[in-house]
């Protein structure tokens, strides 16, 4: 992990400190989940995140309907950012804000 991957936030072990804390990123590769279970599995994973945690979502296509459902279901609780988008698939970071 490079220093660019570390943010300067209070450490969870020392709430009053300004020690760098590693960003918590949990990979979720939707390509390995049966289509009929994907959305349920994704919503379950999002529900399990705590504020400040990120789900790094990998998929074989751009999941525009899913992103719309996330916005409708969770409102402003998540921030969505594309890391990679191509014909082969996408990588999207979904950060839990609240």
mmCIF file of C-alpha atoms in Angstrom:
data_model
loop_
_atom_site.group_PDB
_atom_site.id
_atom_site.type_symbol
_atom_site.label_atom_id
_atom_site.label_comp_id
_atom_site.label_asym_id
_atom_site.label_seq_id
_atom_site.Cartn_x
_atom_site.Cartn_y
_atom_site.Cartn_z
ATOM 1 C CA UNK A 1 0.000 0.000 0.000
ATOM 2 C CA UNK A 2 1.434 3.356 -0.970
ATOM 3 C CA UNK A 3 1.193 6.501 1.105
ATOM 4 C CA UNK A 4 -1.383 7.747 -1.418
ATOM 5 C CA UNK A 5 -3.723 4.990 -0.184
ATOM 6 C CA UNK A 6 -3.668 6.283 3.401
ATOM 7 C CA UNK A 7 -5.782 9.188 4.605
ATOM 8 C CA UNK A 8 -5.113 11.373 7.606
ATOM 9 C CA UNK A 9 -8.126 10.598 9.785
ATOM 10 C CA UNK A 10 -8.313 9.940 13.498
ATOM 11 C CA UNK A 11 -7.123 6.414 14.177
ATOM 12 C CA UNK A 12 -9.909 4.057 15.320
ATOM 13 C CA UNK A 13 -7.593 2.864 18.093
ATOM 14 C CA UNK A 14 -6.853 6.419 19.195
ATOM 15 C CA UNK A 15 -9.891 8.607 18.397
ATOM 16 C CA UNK A 16 -8.219 11.872 19.418
ATOM 17 C CA UNK A 17 -5.073 11.256 17.370
ATOM 18 C CA UNK A 18 -4.404 12.337 13.822
ATOM 19 C CA UNK A 19 -2.380 9.224 13.017
ATOM 20 C CA UNK A 20 -2.911 8.006 9.442
ATOM 21 C CA UNK A 21 -5.605 5.346 9.225
ATOM 22 C CA UNK A 22 -5.708 2.874 6.369
ATOM 23 C CA UNK A 23 -8.854 3.095 4.271
ATOM 24 C CA UNK A 24 -11.002 0.003 4.730
ATOM 25 C CA UNK A 25 -11.881 -1.424 1.312
ATOM 26 C CA UNK A 26 -13.792 -4.681 0.917
ATOM 27 C CA UNK A 27 -13.752 -6.246 -2.568
ATOM 28 C CA UNK A 28 -17.030 -7.594 -3.958
ATOM 29 C CA UNK A 29 -16.770 -9.430 -7.271
ATOM 30 C CA UNK A 30 -20.324 -9.715 -8.583
ATOM 31 C CA UNK A 31 -19.166 -11.809 -11.539
ATOM 32 C CA UNK A 32 -19.039 -14.869 -9.286
ATOM 33 C CA UNK A 33 -22.582 -14.464 -7.927
ATOM 34 C CA UNK A 34 -25.540 -16.044 -9.744
ATOM 35 C CA UNK A 35 -27.570 -13.325 -11.486
ATOM 36 C CA UNK A 36 -30.761 -14.112 -9.580
ATOM 37 C CA UNK A 37 -28.971 -13.499 -6.247
ATOM 38 C CA UNK A 38 -26.745 -10.542 -7.199
ATOM 39 C CA UNK A 39 -28.831 -7.610 -6.019
ATOM 40 C CA UNK A 40 -29.750 -9.290 -2.731
ATOM 41 C CA UNK A 41 -26.082 -10.123 -2.097
ATOM 42 C CA UNK A 42 -24.989 -6.584 -2.971
ATOM 43 C CA UNK A 43 -27.599 -4.979 -0.702
ATOM 44 C CA UNK A 44 -26.565 -7.348 2.102
ATOM 45 C CA UNK A 45 -22.923 -6.349 1.664
ATOM 46 C CA UNK A 46 -23.830 -2.643 1.644
ATOM 47 C CA UNK A 47 -25.912 -3.093 4.803
ATOM 48 C CA UNK A 48 -22.894 -4.667 6.518
ATOM 49 C CA UNK A 49 -20.615 -1.668 5.865
ATOM 50 C CA UNK A 50 -20.007 0.836 8.631
ATOM 51 C CA UNK A 51 -19.411 4.556 7.979
ATOM 52 C CA UNK A 52 -16.004 5.065 6.371
ATOM 53 C CA UNK A 53 -15.862 1.593 4.819
ATOM 54 C CA UNK A 54 -15.831 1.059 1.057
ATOM 55 C CA UNK A 55 -17.077 -1.803 -1.058
ATOM 56 C CA UNK A 56 -14.947 -2.131 -4.216
ATOM 57 C CA UNK A 57 -17.492 -3.527 -6.674
ATOM 58 C CA UNK A 58 -16.325 -5.485 -9.750
ATOM 59 C CA UNK A 59 -18.766 -6.398 -12.502
ATOM 60 C CA UNK A 60 -18.791 -7.457 -16.139
ATOM 61 C CA UNK A 61 -21.046 -4.551 -17.169
ATOM 62 C CA UNK A 62 -21.967 -1.040 -16.024
ATOM 63 C CA UNK A 63 -24.744 -1.580 -13.434
ATOM 64 C CA UNK A 64 -26.730 1.621 -14.029
ATOM 65 C CA UNK A 65 -30.083 0.151 -12.819
ATOM 66 C CA UNK A 66 -28.383 -1.154 -9.656
ATOM 67 C CA UNK A 67 -26.812 2.243 -8.941
ATOM 68 C CA UNK A 68 -30.242 3.844 -9.327
ATOM 69 C CA UNK A 69 -31.674 1.297 -6.860
ATOM 70 C CA UNK A 70 -28.876 2.047 -4.377
ATOM 71 C CA UNK A 71 -29.641 5.787 -4.593
ATOM 72 C CA UNK A 72 -33.375 5.146 -4.104
ATOM 73 C CA UNK A 73 -32.875 2.692 -1.248
ATOM 74 C CA UNK A 74 -30.114 4.442 0.702
ATOM 75 C CA UNK A 75 -30.342 8.120 -0.314
ATOM 76 C CA UNK A 76 -27.194 10.034 0.632
ATOM 77 C CA UNK A 77 -25.779 7.232 2.819
ATOM 78 C CA UNK A 78 -23.352 6.160 0.073
ATOM 79 C CA UNK A 79 -20.939 7.861 -2.299
ATOM 80 C CA UNK A 80 -20.355 6.086 -5.617
ATOM 81 C CA UNK A 81 -17.207 6.566 -7.693
ATOM 82 C CA UNK A 82 -16.014 4.756 -10.796
ATOM 83 C CA UNK A 83 -12.379 3.591 -10.638
ATOM 84 C CA UNK A 84 -12.449 1.817 -14.021
ATOM 85 C CA UNK A 85 -14.980 1.582 -16.847
ATOM 86 C CA UNK A 86 -14.476 -0.316 -20.118
ATOM 87 C CA UNK A 87 -16.187 -2.811 -22.407
ATOM 88 C CA UNK A 88 -14.730 -5.621 -20.256
ATOM 89 C CA UNK A 89 -16.331 -4.377 -17.049
ATOM 90 C CA UNK A 90 -16.307 -1.855 -14.254
ATOM 91 C CA UNK A 91 -14.732 -1.254 -10.879
ATOM 92 C CA UNK A 92 -16.788 1.025 -8.638
ATOM 93 C CA UNK A 93 -16.028 2.185 -5.103
ATOM 94 C CA UNK A 94 -19.117 2.536 -2.915
ATOM 95 C CA UNK A 95 -18.269 4.401 0.288
ATOM 96 C CA UNK A 96 -20.621 4.342 3.280
ATOM 97 C CA UNK A 97 -20.944 7.892 4.570
ATOM 98 C CA UNK A 98 -23.530 7.423 7.300
#
